[in-house]
Coordinates of C-alpha atoms in Angstrom, one line a residue:
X1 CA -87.4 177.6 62.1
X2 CA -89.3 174.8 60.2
X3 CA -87.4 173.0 57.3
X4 CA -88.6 174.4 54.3
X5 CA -88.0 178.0 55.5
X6 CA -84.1 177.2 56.3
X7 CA -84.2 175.4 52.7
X8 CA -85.2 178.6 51.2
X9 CA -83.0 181.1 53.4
X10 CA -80.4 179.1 52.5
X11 CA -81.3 178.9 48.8
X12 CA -81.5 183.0 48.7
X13 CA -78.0 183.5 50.5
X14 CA -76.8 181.1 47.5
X15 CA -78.4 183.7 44.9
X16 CA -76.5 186.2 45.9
X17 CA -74.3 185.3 43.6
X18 CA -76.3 186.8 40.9
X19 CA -75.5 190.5 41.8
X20 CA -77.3 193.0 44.1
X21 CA -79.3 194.3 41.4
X22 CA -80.6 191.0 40.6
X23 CA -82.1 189.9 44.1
X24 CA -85.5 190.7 43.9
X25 CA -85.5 187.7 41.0
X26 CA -82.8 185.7 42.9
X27 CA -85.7 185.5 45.8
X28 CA -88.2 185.1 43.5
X29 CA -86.3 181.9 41.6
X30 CA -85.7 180.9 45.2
X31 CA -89.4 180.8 46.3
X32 CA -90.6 179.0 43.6
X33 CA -88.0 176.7 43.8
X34 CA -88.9 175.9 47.3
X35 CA -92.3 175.1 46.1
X36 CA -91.4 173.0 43.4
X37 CA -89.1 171.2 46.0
X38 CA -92.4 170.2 47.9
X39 CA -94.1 168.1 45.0
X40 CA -91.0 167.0 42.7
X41 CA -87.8 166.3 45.2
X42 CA -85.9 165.0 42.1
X43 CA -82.5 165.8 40.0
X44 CA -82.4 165.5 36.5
X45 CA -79.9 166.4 34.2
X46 CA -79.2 166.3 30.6
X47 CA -75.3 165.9 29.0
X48 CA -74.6 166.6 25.4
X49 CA -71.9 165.2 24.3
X50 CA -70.6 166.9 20.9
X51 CA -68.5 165.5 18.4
X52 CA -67.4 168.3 16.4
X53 CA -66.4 167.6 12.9
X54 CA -69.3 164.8 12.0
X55 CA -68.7 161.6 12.9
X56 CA -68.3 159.1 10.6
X57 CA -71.3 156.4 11.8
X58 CA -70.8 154.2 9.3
X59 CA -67.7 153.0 11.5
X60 CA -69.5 153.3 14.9
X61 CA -72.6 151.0 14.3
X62 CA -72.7 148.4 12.0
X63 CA -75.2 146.0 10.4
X64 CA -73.7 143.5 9.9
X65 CA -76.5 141.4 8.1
X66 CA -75.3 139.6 4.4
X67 CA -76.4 142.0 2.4
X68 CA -75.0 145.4 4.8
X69 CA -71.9 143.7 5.3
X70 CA -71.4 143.1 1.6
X71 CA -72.5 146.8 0.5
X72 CA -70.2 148.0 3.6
X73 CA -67.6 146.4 2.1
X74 CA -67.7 146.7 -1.7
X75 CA -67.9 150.5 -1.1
X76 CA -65.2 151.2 1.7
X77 CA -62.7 148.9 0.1
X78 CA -61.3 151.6 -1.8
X79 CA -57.4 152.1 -2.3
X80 CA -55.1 153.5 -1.4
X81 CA -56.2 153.0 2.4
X82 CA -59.7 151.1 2.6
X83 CA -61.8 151.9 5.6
X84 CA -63.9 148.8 6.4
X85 CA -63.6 147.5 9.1
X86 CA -63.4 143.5 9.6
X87 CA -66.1 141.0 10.5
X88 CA -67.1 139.7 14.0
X89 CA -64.2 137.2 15.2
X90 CA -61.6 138.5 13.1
X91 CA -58.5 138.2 15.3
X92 CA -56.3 141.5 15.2
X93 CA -52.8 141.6 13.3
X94 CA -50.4 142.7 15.4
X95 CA -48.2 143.0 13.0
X96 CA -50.7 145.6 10.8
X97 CA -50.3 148.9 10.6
X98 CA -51.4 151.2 13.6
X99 CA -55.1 152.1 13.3
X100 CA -55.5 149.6 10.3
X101 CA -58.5 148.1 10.1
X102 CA -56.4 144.1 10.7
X103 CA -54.6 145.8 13.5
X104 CA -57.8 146.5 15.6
X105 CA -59.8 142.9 14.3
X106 CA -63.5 142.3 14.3
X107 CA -66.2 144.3 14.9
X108 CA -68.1 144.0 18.2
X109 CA -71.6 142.1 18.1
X110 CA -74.6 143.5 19.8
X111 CA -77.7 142.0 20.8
X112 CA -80.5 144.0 20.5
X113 CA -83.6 143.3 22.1
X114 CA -85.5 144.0 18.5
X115 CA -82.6 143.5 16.1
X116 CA -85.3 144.3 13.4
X117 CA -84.4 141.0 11.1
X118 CA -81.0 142.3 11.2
X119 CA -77.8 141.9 13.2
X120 CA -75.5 144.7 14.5
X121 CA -72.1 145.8 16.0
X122 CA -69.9 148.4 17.2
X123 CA -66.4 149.5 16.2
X124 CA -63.8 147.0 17.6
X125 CA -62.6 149.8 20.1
X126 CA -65.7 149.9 21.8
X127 CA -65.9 147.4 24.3
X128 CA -66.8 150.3 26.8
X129 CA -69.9 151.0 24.8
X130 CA -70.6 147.6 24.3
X131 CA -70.8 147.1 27.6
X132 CA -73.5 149.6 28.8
X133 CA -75.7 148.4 25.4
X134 CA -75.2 144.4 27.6
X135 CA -76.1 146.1 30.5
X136 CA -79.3 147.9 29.1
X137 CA -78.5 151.3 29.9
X138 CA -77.3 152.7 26.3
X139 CA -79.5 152.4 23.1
X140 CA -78.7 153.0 19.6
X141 CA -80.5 156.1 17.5
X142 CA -80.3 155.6 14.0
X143 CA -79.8 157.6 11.5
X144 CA -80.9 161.1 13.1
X145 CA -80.4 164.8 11.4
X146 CA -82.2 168.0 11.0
X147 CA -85.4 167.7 9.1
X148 CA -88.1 170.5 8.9
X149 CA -90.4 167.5 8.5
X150 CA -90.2 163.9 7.4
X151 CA -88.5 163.6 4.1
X152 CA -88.1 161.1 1.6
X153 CA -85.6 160.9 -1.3
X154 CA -88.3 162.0 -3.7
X155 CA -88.9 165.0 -1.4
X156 CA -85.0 165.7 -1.1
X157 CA -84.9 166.0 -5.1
X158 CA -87.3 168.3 -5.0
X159 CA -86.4 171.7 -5.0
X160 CA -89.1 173.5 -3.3
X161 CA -89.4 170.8 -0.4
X162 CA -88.7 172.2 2.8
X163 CA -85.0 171.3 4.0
X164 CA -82.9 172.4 6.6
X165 CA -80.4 175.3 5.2
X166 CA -76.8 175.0 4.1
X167 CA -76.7 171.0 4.5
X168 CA -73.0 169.6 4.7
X169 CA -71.9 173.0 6.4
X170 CA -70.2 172.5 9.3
X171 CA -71.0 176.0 11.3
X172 CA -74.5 175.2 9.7
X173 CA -75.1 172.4 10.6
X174 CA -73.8 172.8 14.2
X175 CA -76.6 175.9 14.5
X176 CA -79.1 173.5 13.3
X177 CA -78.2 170.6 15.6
X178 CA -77.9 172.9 18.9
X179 CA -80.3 175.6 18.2
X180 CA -83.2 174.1 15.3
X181 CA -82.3 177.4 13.6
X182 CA -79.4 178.8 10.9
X183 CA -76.0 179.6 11.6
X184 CA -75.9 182.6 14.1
X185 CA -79.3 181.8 16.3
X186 CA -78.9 182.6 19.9
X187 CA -80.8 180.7 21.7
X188 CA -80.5 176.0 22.0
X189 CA -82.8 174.0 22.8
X190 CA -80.8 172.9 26.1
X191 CA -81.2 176.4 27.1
X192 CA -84.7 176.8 26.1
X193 CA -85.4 173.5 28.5
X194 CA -83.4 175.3 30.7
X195 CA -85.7 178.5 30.4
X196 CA -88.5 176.7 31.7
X197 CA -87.2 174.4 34.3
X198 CA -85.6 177.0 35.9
X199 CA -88.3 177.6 38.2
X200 CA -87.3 174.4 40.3
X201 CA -83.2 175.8 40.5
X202 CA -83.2 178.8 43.3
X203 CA -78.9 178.9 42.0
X204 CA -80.7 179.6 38.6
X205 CA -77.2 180.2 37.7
X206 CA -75.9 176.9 37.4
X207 CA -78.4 176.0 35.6
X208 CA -77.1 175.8 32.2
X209 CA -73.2 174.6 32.1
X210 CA -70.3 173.9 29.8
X211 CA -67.6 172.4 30.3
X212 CA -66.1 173.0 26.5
X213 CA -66.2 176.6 26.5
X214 CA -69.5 178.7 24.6
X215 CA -71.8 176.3 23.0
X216 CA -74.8 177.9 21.4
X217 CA -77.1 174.6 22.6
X218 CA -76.9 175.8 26.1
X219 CA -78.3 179.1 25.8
X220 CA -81.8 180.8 26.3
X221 CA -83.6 183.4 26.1
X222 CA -83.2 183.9 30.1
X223 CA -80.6 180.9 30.9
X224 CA -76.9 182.0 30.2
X225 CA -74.6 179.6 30.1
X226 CA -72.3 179.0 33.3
X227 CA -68.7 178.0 31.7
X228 CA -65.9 175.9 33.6
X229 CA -63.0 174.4 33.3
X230 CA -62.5 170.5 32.9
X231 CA -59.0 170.8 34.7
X232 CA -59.7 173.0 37.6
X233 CA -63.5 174.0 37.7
X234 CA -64.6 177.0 38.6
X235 CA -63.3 179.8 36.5
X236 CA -61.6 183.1 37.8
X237 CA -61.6 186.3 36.2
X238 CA -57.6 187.0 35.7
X239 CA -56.1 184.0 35.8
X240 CA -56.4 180.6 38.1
X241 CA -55.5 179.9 41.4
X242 CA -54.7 184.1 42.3
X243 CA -56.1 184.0 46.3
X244 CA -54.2 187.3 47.1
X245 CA -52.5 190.3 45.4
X246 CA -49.1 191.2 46.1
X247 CA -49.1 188.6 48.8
X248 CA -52.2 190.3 50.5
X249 CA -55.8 188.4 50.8
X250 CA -56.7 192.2 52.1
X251 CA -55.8 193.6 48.3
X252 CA -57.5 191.1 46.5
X253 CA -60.6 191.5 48.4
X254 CA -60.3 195.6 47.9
X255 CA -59.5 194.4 43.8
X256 CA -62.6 192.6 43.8
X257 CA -64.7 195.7 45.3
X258 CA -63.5 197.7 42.5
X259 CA -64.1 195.6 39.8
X260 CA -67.5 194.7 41.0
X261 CA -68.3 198.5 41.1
X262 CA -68.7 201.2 38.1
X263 CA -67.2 204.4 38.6
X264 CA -69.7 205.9 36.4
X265 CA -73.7 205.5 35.9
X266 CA -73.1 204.7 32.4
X267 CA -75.7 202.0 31.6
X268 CA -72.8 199.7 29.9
X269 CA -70.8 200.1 32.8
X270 CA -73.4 199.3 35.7
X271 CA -73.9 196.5 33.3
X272 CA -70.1 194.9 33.1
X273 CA -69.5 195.6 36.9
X274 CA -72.7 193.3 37.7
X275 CA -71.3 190.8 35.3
X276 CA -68.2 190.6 37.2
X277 CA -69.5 190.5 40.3
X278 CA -71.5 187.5 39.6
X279 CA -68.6 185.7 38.3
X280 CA -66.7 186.7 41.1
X281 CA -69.4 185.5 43.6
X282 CA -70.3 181.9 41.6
X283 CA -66.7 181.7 41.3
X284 CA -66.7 181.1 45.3
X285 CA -69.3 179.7 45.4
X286 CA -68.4 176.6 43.0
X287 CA -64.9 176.5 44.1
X288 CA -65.8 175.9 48.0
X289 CA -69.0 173.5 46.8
X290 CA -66.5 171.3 44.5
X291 CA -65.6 167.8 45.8
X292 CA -61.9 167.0 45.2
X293 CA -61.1 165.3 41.7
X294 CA -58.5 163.0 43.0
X295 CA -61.0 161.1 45.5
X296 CA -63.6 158.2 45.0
X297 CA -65.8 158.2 43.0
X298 CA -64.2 160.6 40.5
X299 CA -61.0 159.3 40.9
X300 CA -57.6 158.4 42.7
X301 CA -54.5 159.3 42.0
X302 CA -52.7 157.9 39.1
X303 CA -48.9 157.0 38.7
X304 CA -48.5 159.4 36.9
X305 CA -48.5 163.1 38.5
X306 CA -51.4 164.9 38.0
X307 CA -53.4 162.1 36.3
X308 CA -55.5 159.9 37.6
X309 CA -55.8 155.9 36.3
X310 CA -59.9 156.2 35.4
X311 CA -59.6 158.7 33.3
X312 CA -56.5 157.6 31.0
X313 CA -57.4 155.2 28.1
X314 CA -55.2 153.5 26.1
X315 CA -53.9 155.4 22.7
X316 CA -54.0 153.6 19.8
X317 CA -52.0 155.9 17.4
X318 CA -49.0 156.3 20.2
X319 CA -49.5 152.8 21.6
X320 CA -49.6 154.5 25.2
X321 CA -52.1 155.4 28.3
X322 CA -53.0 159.0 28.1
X323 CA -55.7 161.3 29.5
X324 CA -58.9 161.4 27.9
X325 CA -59.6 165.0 27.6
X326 CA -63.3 164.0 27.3
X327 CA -64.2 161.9 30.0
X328 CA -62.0 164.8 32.2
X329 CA -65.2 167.4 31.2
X330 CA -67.1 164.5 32.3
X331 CA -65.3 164.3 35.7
X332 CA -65.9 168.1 36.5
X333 CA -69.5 167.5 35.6
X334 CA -70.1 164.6 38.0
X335 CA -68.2 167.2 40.4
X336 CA -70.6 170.0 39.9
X337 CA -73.6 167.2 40.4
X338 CA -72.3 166.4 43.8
X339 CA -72.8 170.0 44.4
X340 CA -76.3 170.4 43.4
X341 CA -78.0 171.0 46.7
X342 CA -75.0 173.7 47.9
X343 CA -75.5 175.3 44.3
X344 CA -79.4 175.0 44.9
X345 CA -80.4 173.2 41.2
X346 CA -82.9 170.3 40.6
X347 CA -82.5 170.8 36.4
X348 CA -79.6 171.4 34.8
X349 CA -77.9 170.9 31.2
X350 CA -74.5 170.2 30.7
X351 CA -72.2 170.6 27.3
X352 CA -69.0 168.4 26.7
X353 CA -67.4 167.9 23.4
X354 CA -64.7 165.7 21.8
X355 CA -63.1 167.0 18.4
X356 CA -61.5 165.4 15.2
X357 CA -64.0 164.0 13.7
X358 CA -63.8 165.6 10.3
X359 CA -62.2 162.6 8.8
X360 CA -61.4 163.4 5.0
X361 CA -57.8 161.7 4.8
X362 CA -56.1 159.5 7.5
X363 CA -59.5 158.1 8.8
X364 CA -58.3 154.7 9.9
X365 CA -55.5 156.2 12.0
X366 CA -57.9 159.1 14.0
X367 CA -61.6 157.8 14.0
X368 CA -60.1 154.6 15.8
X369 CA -58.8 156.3 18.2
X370 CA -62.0 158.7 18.4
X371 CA -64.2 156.0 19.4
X372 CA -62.2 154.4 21.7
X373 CA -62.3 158.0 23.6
X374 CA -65.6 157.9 23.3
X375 CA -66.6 154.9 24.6
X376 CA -64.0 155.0 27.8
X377 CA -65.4 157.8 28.7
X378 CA -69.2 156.7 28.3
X379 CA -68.0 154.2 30.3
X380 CA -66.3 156.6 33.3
X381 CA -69.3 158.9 33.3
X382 CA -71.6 155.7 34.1
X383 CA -69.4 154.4 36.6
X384 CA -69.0 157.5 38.7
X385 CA -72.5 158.0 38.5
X386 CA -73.6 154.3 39.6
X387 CA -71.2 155.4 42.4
X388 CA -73.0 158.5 43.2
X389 CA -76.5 157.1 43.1
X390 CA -77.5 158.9 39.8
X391 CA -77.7 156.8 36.7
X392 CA -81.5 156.8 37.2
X393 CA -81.4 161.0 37.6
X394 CA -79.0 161.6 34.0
X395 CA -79.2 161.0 30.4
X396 CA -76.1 161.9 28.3
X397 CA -76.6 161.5 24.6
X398 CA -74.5 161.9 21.2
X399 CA -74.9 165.0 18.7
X400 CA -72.7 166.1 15.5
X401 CA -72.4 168.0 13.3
X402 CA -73.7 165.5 10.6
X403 CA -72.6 162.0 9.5
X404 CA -70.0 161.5 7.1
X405 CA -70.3 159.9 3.0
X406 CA -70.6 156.4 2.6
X407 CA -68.4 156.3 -0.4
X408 CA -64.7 156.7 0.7
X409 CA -62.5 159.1 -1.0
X410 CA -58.9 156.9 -0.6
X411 CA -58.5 157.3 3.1
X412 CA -61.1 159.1 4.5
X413 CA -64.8 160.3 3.9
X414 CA -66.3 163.4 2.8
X415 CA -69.5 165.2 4.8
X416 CA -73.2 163.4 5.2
X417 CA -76.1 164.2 6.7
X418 CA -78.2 161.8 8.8
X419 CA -75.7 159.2 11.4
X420 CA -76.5 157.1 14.6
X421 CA -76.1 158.1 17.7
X422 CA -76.1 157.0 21.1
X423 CA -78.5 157.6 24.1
X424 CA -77.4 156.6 27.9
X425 CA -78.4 156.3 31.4
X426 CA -80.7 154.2 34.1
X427 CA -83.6 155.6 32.8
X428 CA -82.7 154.5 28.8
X429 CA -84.7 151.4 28.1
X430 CA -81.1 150.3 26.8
X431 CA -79.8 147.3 24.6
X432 CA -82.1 148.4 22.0
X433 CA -82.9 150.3 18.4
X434 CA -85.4 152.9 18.2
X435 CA -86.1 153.8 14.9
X436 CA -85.8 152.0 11.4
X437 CA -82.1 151.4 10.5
X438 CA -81.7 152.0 6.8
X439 CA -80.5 150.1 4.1
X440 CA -77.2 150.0 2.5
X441 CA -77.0 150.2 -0.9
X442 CA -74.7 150.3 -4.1
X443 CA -73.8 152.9 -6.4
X444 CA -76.4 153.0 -8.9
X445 CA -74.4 154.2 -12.1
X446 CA -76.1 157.6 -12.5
X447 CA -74.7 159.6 -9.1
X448 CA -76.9 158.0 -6.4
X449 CA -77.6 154.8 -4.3
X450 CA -80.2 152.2 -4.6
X451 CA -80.9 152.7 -1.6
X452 CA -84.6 154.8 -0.6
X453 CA -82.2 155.9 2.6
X454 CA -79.1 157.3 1.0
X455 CA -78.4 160.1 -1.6
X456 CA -75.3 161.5 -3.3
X457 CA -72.2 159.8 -2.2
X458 CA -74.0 157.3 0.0
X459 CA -74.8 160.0 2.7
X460 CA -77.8 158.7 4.7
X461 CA -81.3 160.8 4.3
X462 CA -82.3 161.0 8.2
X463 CA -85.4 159.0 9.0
X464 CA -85.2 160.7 12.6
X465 CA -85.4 164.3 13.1
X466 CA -83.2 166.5 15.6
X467 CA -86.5 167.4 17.3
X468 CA -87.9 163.9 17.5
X469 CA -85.1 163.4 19.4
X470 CA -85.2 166.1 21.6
X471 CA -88.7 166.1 22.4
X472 CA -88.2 162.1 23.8
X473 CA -85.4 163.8 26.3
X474 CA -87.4 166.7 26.6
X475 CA -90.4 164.7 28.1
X476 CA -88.4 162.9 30.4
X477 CA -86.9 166.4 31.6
X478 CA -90.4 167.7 32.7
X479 CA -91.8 169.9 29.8
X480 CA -95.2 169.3 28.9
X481 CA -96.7 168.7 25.6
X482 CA -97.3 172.8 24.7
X483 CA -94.3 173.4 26.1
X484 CA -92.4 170.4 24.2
X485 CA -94.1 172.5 21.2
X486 CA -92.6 175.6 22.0
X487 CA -88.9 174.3 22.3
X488 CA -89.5 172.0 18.8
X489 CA -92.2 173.8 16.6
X490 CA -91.1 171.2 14.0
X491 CA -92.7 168.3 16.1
X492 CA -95.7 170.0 14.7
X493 CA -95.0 168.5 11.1
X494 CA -94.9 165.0 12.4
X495 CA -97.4 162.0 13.6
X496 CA -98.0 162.5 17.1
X497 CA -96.9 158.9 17.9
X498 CA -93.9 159.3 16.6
X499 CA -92.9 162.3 18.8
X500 CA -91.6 160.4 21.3
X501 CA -89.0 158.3 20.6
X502 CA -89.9 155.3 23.7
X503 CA -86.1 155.2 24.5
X504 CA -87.1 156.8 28.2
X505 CA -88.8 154.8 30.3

């Protein structure tokens, strides 16, 4: 039996997982993704990494040029708890309040490779991120939101210019950051990558995967999203761990046979048994494929029980080491990569997310300690990659909902629209800007900024879209330029050389 054959035999037992009535396509997935495997012999993934609540970007990346710095400060320096942060080389108060802006010191300088006449930093708990900017393997995005085609502040103000709906909506804006579309589209344009990629994935299953329960950006119009859990993996229907039923592996296995079987030929019914069967069978299938978390490179085990040291970070508001939540989804997702050739993928998309974010009062207390989450576990996920060989093969980016005002409102800030973002991986063209960071402005007396990038409240007018972005990742996935098209119709509405982004290599 030659190689390729065995490849696709065992591909096909694998699909099996997707339910009897579902193997004529399982074999079909598997074939062509033993073709594929001939010409492309490559992983690639993509990990979207969600900060639900808008982000406040303002604190994240920095210019810190005279004239930023002095705007940044005039306008955040607002009682009773001011929210700017302190210069480069500011040495931290110990003495300071937790989370205070003199408690964490200066901001953290970064050296761009085109620093457009300008100079830059990160929030003072960032040295993670910092880091992998040094190292070349994260780049900046500025100012990035939903636009239906490039807009300017003219534009904005008027009323029958094409916008994005319900701006400053959370829910909304979540739908138009995942899926292009309004609040309550089903389909993402993860999943609609994932809809044509497939082809190369004979587990077409895995395919699509969460590990931060249902998020809309992972599914397609074929692709459903495969959930798991960031503490123990693969999921089982009724509970975790349950091997046997009244202390019999024979009852469990003659459990499983019923619930994988209707009892009558109603269409709903043959429906939800092939359902559960499938979860059942990926179930086992991920569970026996699963490297152990508490081994190199995900981890080894902590002092404390249960934990393990690489994925605790240090707690600014408790002044303690605790476990990241975040870079734990990240663990199980460097877990399912390991697995890729028992689970039989070559494309996949993965969803994490961190919440929080929407900052309105206590800001300097939470989004501290948000972005030093954040950038520890950036900072995990690259190093358990590195360790794995796969830096080159993943690029794990930032979304939001939207950015957050300028203006402060006391102690916190109130929702935006465009923000930064970050971009990461071996095959980033790293320590760099792509696209035109905007100008900070003043108030200018009458309800706006004097600034042609900002609008009410300070809140940034994106100079990037959503899709702009997506299509740069999108490229570097493996679409093609109709099929780039399909996934981002709004590319349409924008110069073609500015479709892709040049943050790939």
């Amino acid at each position: 039996m030659n190689a390729s054959r065995r490849a696709f035999l065992q591909r096909a037992a694998a699909l099996s997982s997707l339910g009897a009535a579902a193997t004529p396509l399982a074999l079909n997935l598997a074939a062509m993704g033993t073709a594929s495997a001939q010409t492309a012999g490559d992983y690639k993934a993509l990990v979207c990494v969600f900060l639900n609540g808008g982000n406040d970007a303002f604190n994240m990346v920095l210019p810190t040029d005279a004239a930023s710095w002095q705007a940044y400060t005039t306008v955040r320096n607002q009682a009773p708890d001011p929210i700017n942060l302190r210069a480069a080389g500011t040495a931290p108060v110990a003495t300071a309040a937790i989370g205070s802006p003199d408690r964490l010191g200066g901001v953290l300088a970064l050296d761009p490779v085109n620093a457009q006449g300008r100079s830059f930093a990160l929030h003072p708990l960032m040295t993670g991120a910092r880091d992998l900017f040094a190292a070349g393997r994260l780049a900046v995005l500025p100012n990035i939101g939903p636009l239906v085609r490039p807009t300017t502040r003219a534009d904005y103000n008027t009323a029958s210019f094409p916008r994005p709906a319900s701006l400053f909506s959370h829910n909304d804006q979540q739908a138009a950051w995942q899926t292009l579309g309004a609040e309550g589209s089903t389909a993402g344009w993860g999943g609609r990558m994932g809809d044509l990629l497939m082809s190369a994935n004979s587990g077409a299953t895995f395919t699509s995967i969460s590990a931060a329960g249902s998020a809309v950006w992972l599914a397609g119009r074929s692709v459903l999203q495969y959930q798991v859990s960031a503490g123990s993996g693969a999921m089982r229907i009724g509970g975790q761990g349950a091997t046997t039923l009244f202390g019999s592996a024979v009852a469990m296995n003659g459990m499983r046979n019923v619930m994988r079987n209707a009892r009558t030929s109603d269409l709903l019914a043959r429906d939800h048994a092939a359902i559960v069967g499938r979860s059942i069978d990926a179930e086992q299938l991920v569970s026996a494929a699963l490297p152990a978390a508490n081994q190199a490179p995900y981890d080894a085990p902590g002092a404390t029980a249960g934990v393990a040291t690489s994925q605790l970070w240090y707690d600014t508001v408790n002044g303690s080491r605790a476990l990241n939540p975040l870079a734990q989804q990240l663990q199980v997702v460097a877990r399912l990569m390991a697995a890729r050739d028992t689970l039989g993928v070559r494309r996949q998309v993965f969803f994490v997310n961190l919440g929080g974010f929407d900052t309105h009062d206590a800001q300097n207390r939470v989004h501290g300690d948000l972005m030093a989450r954040l950038s520890h576990a950036l900072a995990y996920f690259d190093g358990v990659l590195g360790a794995m060989g796969l830096r080159e093969s993943v690029t794990t980016f930032t979304a939001s909902d939207f950015g957050r005002s300028f203006t402060s409102n006391g102690d916190g800030t109130d929702h935006g629209w465009g923000a930064h973002h970050f971009v990461l991986g071996g095959a980033v063209r790293g320590r760099d800007l792509y696209g035109t960071f905007p100008q900070l402005g003043l108030p200018d007396g009458r309800g706006g900024f004097n600034s042609p990038d900002q609008i009410a409240n300070g809140a940034l007018l994106p100079t990037t879209s959503v899709e702009q972005l997506g299509g740069t990742l999108g490229r570097w996935f493996g679409l093609s330029d109709g099929q780039l098209m399909d996934v981002f119709p709004n590319l349409a509405n924008f110069d073609a050389s500015k479709r892709n982004l040049g943050f790939m290599a």
